[in-house]
Coordinates of C-alpha atoms in Angstrom, one line a residue:
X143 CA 0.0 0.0 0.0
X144 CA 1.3 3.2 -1.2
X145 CA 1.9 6.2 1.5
X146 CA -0.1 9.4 1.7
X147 CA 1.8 11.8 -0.1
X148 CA 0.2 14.5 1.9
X149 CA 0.7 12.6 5.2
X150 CA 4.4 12.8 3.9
X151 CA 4.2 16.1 3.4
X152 CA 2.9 16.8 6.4
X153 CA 5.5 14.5 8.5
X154 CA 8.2 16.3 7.0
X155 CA 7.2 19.9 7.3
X156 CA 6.5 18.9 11.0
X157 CA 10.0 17.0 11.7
X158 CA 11.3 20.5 10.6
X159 CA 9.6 22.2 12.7
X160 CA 11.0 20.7 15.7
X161 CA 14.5 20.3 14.2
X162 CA 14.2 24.5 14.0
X163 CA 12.8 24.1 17.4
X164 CA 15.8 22.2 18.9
X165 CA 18.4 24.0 17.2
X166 CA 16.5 27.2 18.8
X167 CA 16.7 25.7 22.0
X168 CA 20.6 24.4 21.7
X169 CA 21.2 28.0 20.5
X170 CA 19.8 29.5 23.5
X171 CA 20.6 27.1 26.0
X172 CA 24.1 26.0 25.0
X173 CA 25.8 28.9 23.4
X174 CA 26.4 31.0 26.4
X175 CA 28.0 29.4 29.3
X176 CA 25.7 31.3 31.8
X177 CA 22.7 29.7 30.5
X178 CA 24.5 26.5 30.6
X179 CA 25.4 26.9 34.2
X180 CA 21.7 27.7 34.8
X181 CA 20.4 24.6 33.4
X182 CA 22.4 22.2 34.7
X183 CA 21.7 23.3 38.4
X184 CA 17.7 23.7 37.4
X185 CA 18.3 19.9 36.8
X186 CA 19.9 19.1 39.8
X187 CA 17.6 20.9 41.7
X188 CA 14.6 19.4 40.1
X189 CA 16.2 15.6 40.5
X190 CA 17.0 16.7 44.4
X191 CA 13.4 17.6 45.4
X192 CA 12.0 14.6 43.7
X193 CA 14.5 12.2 45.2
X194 CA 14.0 14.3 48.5
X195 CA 9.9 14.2 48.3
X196 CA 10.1 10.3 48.1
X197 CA 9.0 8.3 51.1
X198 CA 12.6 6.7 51.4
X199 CA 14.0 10.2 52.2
X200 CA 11.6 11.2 55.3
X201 CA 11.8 10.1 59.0
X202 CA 9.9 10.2 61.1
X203 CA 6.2 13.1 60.2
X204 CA 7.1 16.3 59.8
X205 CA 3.7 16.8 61.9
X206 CA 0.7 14.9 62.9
X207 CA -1.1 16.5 60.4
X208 CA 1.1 16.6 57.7
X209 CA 2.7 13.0 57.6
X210 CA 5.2 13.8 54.7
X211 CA 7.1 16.1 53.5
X212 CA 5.6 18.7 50.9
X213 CA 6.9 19.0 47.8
X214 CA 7.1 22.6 47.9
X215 CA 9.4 21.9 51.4
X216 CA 11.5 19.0 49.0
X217 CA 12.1 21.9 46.6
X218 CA 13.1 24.1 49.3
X219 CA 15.6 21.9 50.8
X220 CA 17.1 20.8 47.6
X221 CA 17.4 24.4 46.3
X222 CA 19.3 24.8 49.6
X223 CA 21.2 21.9 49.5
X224 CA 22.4 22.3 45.7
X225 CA 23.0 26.4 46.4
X226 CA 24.7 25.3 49.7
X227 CA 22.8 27.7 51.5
X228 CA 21.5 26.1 54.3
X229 CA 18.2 27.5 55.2
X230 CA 16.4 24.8 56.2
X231 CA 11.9 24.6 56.7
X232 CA 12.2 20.9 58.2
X233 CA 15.2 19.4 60.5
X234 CA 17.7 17.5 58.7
X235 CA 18.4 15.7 61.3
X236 CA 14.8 14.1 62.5
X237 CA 12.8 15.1 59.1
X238 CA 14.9 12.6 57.0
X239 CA 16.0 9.2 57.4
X240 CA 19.7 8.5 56.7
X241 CA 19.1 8.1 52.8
X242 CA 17.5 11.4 52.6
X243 CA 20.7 12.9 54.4
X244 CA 22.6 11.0 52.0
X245 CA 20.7 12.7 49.0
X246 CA 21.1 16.6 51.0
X247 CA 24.7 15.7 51.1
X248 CA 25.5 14.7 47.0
X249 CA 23.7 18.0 46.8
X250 CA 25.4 19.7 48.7
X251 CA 29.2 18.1 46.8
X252 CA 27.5 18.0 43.3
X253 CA 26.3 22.2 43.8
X254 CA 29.6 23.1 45.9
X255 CA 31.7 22.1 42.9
X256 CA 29.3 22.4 39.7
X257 CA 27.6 19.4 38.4
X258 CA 29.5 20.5 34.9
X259 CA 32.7 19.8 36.9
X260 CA 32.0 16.4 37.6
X261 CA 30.4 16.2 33.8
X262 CA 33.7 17.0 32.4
X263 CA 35.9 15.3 34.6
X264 CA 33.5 12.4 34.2
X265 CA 33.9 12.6 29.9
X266 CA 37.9 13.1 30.5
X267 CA 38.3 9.9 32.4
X268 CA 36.4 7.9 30.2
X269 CA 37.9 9.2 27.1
X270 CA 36.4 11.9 26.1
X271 CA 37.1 14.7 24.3
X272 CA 35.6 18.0 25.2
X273 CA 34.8 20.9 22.8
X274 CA 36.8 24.0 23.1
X275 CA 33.1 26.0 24.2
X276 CA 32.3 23.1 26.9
X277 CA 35.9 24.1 28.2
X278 CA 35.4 27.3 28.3
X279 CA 32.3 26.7 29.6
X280 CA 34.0 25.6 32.9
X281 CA 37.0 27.8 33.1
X282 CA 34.6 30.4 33.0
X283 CA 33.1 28.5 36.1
X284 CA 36.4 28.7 37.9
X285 CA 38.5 31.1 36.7
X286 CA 36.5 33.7 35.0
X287 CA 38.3 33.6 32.1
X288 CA 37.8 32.4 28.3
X289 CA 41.3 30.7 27.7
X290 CA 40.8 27.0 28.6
X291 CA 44.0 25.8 27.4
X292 CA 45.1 24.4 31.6
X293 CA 41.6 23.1 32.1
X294 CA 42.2 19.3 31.9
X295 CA 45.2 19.4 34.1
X296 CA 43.2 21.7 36.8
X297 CA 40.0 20.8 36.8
X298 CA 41.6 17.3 38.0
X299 CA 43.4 19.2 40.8
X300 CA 40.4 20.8 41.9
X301 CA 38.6 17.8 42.4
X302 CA 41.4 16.0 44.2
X303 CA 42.5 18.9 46.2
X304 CA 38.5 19.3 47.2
X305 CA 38.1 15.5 48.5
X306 CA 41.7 15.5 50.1
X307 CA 40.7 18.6 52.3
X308 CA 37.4 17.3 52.7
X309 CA 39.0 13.8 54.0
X310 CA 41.6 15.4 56.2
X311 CA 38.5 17.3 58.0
X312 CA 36.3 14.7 58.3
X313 CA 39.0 12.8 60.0
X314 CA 39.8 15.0 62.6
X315 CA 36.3 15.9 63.3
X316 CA 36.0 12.1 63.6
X317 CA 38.5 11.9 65.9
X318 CA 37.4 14.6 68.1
X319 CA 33.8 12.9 67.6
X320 CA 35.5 9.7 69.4
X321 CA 35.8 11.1 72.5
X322 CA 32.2 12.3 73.5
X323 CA 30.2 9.8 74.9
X324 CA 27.1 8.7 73.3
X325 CA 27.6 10.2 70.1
X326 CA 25.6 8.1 67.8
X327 CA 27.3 7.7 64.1
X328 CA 30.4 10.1 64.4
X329 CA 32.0 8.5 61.1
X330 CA 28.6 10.1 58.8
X331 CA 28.6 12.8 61.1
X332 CA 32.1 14.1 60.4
X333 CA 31.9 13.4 56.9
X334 CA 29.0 15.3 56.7
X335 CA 30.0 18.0 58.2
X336 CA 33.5 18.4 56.9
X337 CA 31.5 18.3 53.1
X338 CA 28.9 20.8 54.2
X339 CA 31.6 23.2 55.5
X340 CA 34.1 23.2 52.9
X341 CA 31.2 23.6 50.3
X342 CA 30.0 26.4 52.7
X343 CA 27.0 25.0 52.8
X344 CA 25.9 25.2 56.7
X345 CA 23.7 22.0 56.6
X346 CA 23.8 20.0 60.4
X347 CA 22.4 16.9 61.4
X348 CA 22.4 18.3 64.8
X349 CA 19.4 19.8 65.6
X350 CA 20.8 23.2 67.2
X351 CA 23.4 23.4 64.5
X352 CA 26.7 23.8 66.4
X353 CA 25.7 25.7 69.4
X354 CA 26.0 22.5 71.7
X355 CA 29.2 21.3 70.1
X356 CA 30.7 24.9 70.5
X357 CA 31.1 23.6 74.1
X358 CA 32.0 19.8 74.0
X359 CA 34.1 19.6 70.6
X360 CA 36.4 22.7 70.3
X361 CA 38.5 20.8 67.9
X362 CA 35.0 20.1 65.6
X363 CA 34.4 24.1 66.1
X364 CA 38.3 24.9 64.6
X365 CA 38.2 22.8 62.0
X366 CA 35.2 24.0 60.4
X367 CA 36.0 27.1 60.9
X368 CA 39.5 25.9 58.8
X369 CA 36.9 24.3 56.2
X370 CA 34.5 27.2 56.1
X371 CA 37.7 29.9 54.9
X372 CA 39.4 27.3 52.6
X373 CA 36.3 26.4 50.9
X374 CA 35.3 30.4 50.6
X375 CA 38.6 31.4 49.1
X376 CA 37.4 30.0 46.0
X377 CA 39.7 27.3 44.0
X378 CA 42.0 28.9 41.7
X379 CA 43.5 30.5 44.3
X380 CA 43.8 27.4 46.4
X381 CA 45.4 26.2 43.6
X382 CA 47.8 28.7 43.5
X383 CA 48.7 29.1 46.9
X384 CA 49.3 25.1 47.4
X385 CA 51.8 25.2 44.3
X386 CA 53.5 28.3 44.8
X387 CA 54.1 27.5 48.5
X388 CA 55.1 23.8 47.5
X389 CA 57.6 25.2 44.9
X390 CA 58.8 27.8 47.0
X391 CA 59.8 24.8 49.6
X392 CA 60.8 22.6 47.4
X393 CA 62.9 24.4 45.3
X394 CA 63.6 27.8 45.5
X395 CA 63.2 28.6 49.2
X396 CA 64.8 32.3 49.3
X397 CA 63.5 33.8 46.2
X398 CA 59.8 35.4 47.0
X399 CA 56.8 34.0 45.5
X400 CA 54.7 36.6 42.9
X401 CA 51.6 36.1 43.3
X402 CA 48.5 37.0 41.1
X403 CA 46.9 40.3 42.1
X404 CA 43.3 38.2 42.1
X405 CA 45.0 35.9 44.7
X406 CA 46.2 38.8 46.6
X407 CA 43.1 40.6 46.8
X408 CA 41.4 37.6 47.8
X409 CA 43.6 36.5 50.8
X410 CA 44.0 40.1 51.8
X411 CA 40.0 40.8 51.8
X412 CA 39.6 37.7 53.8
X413 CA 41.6 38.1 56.7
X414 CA 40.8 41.6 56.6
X415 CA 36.7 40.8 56.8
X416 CA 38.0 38.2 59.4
X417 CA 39.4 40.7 61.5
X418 CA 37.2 43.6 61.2
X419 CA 33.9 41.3 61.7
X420 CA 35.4 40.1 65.1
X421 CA 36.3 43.1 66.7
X422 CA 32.9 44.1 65.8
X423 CA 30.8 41.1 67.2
X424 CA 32.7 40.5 70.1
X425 CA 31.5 43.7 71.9
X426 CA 28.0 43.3 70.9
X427 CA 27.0 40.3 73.3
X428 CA 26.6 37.2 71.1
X429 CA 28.5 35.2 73.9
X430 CA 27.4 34.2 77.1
X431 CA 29.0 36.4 79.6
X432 CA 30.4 33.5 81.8
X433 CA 32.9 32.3 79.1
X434 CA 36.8 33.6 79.1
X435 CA 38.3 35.9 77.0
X436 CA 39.4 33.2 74.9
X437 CA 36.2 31.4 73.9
X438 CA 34.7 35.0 73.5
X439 CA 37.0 35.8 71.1
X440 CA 36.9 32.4 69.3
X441 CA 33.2 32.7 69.3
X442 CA 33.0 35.9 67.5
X443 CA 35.2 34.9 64.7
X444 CA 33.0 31.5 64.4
X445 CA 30.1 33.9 63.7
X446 CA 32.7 36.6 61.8
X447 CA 33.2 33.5 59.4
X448 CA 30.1 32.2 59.3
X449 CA 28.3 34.9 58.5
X450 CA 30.1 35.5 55.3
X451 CA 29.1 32.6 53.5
X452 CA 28.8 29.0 55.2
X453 CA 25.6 29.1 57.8
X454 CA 26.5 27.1 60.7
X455 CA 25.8 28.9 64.3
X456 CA 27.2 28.3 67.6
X457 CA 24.6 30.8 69.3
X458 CA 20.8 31.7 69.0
X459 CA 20.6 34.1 65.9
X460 CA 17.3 35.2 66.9
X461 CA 18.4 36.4 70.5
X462 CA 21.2 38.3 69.1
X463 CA 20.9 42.2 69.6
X464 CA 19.5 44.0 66.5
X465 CA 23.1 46.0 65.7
X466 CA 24.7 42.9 65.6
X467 CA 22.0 41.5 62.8
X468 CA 23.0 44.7 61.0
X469 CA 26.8 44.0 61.1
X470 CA 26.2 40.4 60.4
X471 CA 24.2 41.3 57.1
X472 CA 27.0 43.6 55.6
X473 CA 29.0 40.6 56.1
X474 CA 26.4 37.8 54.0
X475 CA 25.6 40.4 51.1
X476 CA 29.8 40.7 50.7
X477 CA 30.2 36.8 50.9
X478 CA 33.3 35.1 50.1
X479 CA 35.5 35.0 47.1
X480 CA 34.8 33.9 43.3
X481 CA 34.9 30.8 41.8
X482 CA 34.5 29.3 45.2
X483 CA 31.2 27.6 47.3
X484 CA 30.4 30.9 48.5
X485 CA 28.0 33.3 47.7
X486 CA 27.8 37.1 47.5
X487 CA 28.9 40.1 45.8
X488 CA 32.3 38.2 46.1
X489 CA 35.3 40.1 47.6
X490 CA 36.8 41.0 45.1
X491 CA 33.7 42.8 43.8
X492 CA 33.8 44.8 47.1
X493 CA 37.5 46.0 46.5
X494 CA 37.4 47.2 42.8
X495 CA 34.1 49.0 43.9
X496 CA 36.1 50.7 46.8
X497 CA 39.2 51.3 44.4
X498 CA 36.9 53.0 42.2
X499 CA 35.4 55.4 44.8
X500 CA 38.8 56.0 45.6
X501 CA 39.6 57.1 42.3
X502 CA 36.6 58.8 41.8
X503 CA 37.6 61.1 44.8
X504 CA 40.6 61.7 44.0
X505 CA 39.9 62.8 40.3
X506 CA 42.1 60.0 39.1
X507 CA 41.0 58.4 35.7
X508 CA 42.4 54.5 36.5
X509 CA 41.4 52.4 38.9
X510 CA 44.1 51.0 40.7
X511 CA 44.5 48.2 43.4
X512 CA 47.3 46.9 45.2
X513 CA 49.8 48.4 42.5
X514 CA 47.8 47.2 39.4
X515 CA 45.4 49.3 36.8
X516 CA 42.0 47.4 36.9
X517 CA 40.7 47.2 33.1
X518 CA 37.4 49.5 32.6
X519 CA 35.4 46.5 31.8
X520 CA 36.3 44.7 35.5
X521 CA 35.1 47.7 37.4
X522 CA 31.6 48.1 35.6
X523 CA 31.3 44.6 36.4
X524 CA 32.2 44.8 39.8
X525 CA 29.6 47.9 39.9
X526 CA 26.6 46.3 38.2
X527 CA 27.0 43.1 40.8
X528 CA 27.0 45.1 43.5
X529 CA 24.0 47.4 42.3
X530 CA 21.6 44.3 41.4
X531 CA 22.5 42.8 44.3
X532 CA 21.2 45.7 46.5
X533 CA 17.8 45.9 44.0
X534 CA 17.5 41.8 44.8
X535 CA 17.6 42.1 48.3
X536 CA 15.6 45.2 48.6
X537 CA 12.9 43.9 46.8
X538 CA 12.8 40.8 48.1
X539 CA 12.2 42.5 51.4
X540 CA 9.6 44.5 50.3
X541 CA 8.2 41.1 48.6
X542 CA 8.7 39.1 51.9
X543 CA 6.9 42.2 53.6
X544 CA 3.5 41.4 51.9
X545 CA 4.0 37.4 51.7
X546 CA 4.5 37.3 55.5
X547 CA 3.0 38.3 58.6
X548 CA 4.3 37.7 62.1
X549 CA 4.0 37.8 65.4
X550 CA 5.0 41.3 67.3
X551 CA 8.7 40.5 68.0
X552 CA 9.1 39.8 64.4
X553 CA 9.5 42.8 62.4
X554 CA 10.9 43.2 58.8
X555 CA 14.8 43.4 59.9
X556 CA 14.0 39.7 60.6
X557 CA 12.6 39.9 56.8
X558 CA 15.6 41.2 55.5
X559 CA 18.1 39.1 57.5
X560 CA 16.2 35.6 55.7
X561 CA 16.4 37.5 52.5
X562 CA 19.7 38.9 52.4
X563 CA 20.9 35.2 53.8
X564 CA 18.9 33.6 50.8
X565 CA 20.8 35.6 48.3
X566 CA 24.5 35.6 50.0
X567 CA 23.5 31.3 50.1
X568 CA 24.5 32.0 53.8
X569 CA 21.7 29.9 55.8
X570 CA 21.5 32.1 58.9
X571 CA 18.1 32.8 60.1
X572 CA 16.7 34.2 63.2
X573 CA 14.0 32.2 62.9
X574 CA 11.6 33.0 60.2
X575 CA 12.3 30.2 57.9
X576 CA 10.1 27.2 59.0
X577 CA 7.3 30.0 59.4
X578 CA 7.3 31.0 56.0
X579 CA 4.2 31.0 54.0
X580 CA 4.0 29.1 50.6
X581 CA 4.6 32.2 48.5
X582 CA 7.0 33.3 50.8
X583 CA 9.5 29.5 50.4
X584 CA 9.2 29.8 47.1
X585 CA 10.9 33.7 47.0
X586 CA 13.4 32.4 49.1
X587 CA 13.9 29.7 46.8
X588 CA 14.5 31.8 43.8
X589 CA 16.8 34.1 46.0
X590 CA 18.9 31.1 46.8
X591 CA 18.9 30.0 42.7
X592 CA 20.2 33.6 41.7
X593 CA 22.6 34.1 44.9
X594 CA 24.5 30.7 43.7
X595 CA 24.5 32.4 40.0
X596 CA 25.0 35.3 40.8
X597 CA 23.0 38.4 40.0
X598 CA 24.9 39.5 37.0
X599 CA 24.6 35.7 35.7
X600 CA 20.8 35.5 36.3
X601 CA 20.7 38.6 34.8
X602 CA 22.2 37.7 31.8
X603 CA 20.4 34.3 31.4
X604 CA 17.6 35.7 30.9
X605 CA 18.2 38.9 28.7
X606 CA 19.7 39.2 24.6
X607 CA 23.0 40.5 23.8
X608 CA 22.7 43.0 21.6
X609 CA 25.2 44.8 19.9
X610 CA 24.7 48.5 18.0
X611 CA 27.2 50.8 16.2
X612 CA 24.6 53.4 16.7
X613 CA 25.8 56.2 19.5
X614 CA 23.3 59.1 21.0
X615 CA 23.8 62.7 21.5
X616 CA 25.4 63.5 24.2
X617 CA 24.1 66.0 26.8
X618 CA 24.3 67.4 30.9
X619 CA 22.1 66.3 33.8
X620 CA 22.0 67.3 37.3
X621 CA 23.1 64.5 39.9
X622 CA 23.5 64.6 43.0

């Protein structure tokens, strides 16, 4: 029997169709590595809350009312756990059974180092060759820059240099673990917690976070603190500080070692926000005052870390005096360093914005830093992160504002602390997050997807590059 000329017509006119589709969509998707990056955490996200809002993954109920966990709660915690943020609307310690913790925690590894990471390592270990965009596409990831030409031989060091660290701190935390009686499972809690703090994520299976093991595990305490820094510091420079130290000791031991000025700006930003977040927490009474100098001073750079990007806590957030909050939000909307776990307007974006106001005062025309002339395109960057960043956050306040409504004691700085966390992918909260309304979790969420971007990426996911020769007369406002 003969075929329907018209019904062969039609088949190919409509196979067409969809080939123009999916090459629109490749285009779109595939051609720009921010979209790509976008993607492939939507995907993660999406297989986390449905892994998550299985059966398998709960504990014991969530309520006796609710006997599960909701979906939109699975997509909460997933977003969380694969933007290592840490906010949390059920306990991960009682709300999940030990395969659910399991999933939270390949989450947490798989968004701490980029599901393309492991992708590409993945296709280089069995052979593959990657494309000269897909490299790029995961340079850009880690080094912000288009050359991939060292990819191969550093994306390999990153990974092993992440699960070395991540071994050596689950170790000693184990260790330490050893010695406290009644500690049920110390070998998945210090691997757990050792991966959550290096990815900066500020998941806890304990259900105070860290406040009770501030006092019985100081060794736990000062190694994620250790984790929380080296995992913020972002790993190209890592990288670079590992081999140029190991170089300088193994061979050249009295010649000084040059470092890059992104490397320098990084350390030097984040001993400095170190510093100056201590001396400005400890007087401000987020201590018990019964404890020595010592722990006081420990304590407040805990929190001076913390705060910045990873989301553990050794105190009560919520009892904390209201100038502290204030300090402690300055400290998640700077966050910790690029190409790292951490989220944020990044450090570095903080000091090219203040080398620029320097200049600016001064009447100077170039930018400079730390002996080096930033390029024009690095400080409008830095400048347009740091300006969408403060739009985010203040409208998701005002959003939060009209989704939420609380008792007395809760007022909007509470609203802006949970929103300001979301986008920094810190995970403090005084409180507010299990008492969030649907609308409400699922602003937070979207805070937590475009604080692990970042808000210039977001931005340009979702807008057209588009290029003109065309140039418009020029002409004087007022400002000011």
């Amino acid at each position: 029997m003969a075929a329907d000329p018209h019904f062969l017509a039609q088949s190919a006119t409509d196979l067409k169709r969809v080939t123009r589709f999916s090459m629109r969509f490749y285009d779109l998707l595939f051609q720009r590595s921010e979209r790509m990056l976008a993607f492939t955490f939507a995907v993660l996200i999406l297989g986390g809350t449905l892994l998550l809002w299985m059966p398998i993954s709960h504990g014991k109920p969530v309520s006796q009312s609710r006997p599960g966990l909701s979906l939109i709660d699975a997509l909460f915690t997933a977003t969380s756990a694969v933007c290592v943020t840490g906010l949390t609307v059920v306990n991960t310690d009682s709300d999940f059974s030990r395969f659910g913790q399991v999933v939270i925690l390949s989450l947490i590894q798989l968004g701490g180092l980029g599901i393309m990471t492991f992708a590409a390592l993945g296709a280089q270990l069995l052979g593959g060759k990657m494309s000269f965009r897909s490299q790029s596409m995961v340079a850009d990831s880690f080094f912000q820059r288009n050359a991939a030409t060292t990819l191969r031989r550093d994306l390999k060091r990153i990974v092993v240099a992440t699960l070395i660290i991540e071994a050596i701190g689950a170790a000693v935390i184990y260790l330490d673990l050893l010695s406290e009686p009644g500690e049920a499972a110390p070998a998945f809690s210090a691997i757990f917690h050792s991966i959550s703090a290096y990815c900066n994520a500020g998941f806890s299976i304990y259900p105070d976070s860290l406040v009770q093991q501030r006092v019985a595990s100081p060794a736990f305490i000062y190694m994620i603190m250790l984790l929380i820094v080296l995992g913020g510091l972002g790993h190209a420079v890592v990288l670079e500080t590992t081999k140029r130290v190991w170089n300088q000791i193994r061979r050249q031991p009295m010649k000084p070692i040059m470092w890059t000025l992104n490397t320098r700006i990084v350390l030097y930003m984040s001993a400095g926000l170190i510093l100056v977040g201590t001396v400005l927490l400890l007087p401000l009474g987020i201590y018990e005052q019964s404890v020595s100098w010592f722990d006081a001073i420990t304590n407040a750079a805990f929190q001076s870390i913390t705060c910045r990007t990873a989301g553990f806590n050794t105190v009560d957030i919520g009892a904390l005096p209201r100038t502290a909050l204030m300090v402690m939000m300055v400290f998640m909307f700077i966050g910790g360093s690029p190409a790292s776990c951490a989220g944020g307007v990044k450090t570095t974006s903080v000091a090219t914005w203040y080398s620029q106001l320097r200049a600016w005062l001064r009447g100077n025309t170039d930018v400079t830093l730390l002996g080096r002339r930033l390029p024009p395109s690095v400080v409008a960057r830095a400048a347009m992160i740091i300006g969408l960043g403060v739009i985010w956050c203040a409208t998701g306040t005002m959003i939060l504002t009209l989704t939420e409504s609380f008792e007395q004691e809760k007022d909007s700085l509470d609203l802006m602390f949970e929103q300001v966390s979301a986008f920094g992918t810190v995970g403090l909260s005084t409180g507010v997050t299990p008492h969030l309304s649907s609308a409400g979790k699922l602003w937070i969420t979207i805070s937590m997807f475009v604080g692990r971007l970042g808000p210039l990426t977001a931005a340009m996911v979702i807008s057209q590059r588009a290029v003109t020769s065309a140039r418009y007369p020029e002409e004087q406002i007022l400002v000011g």
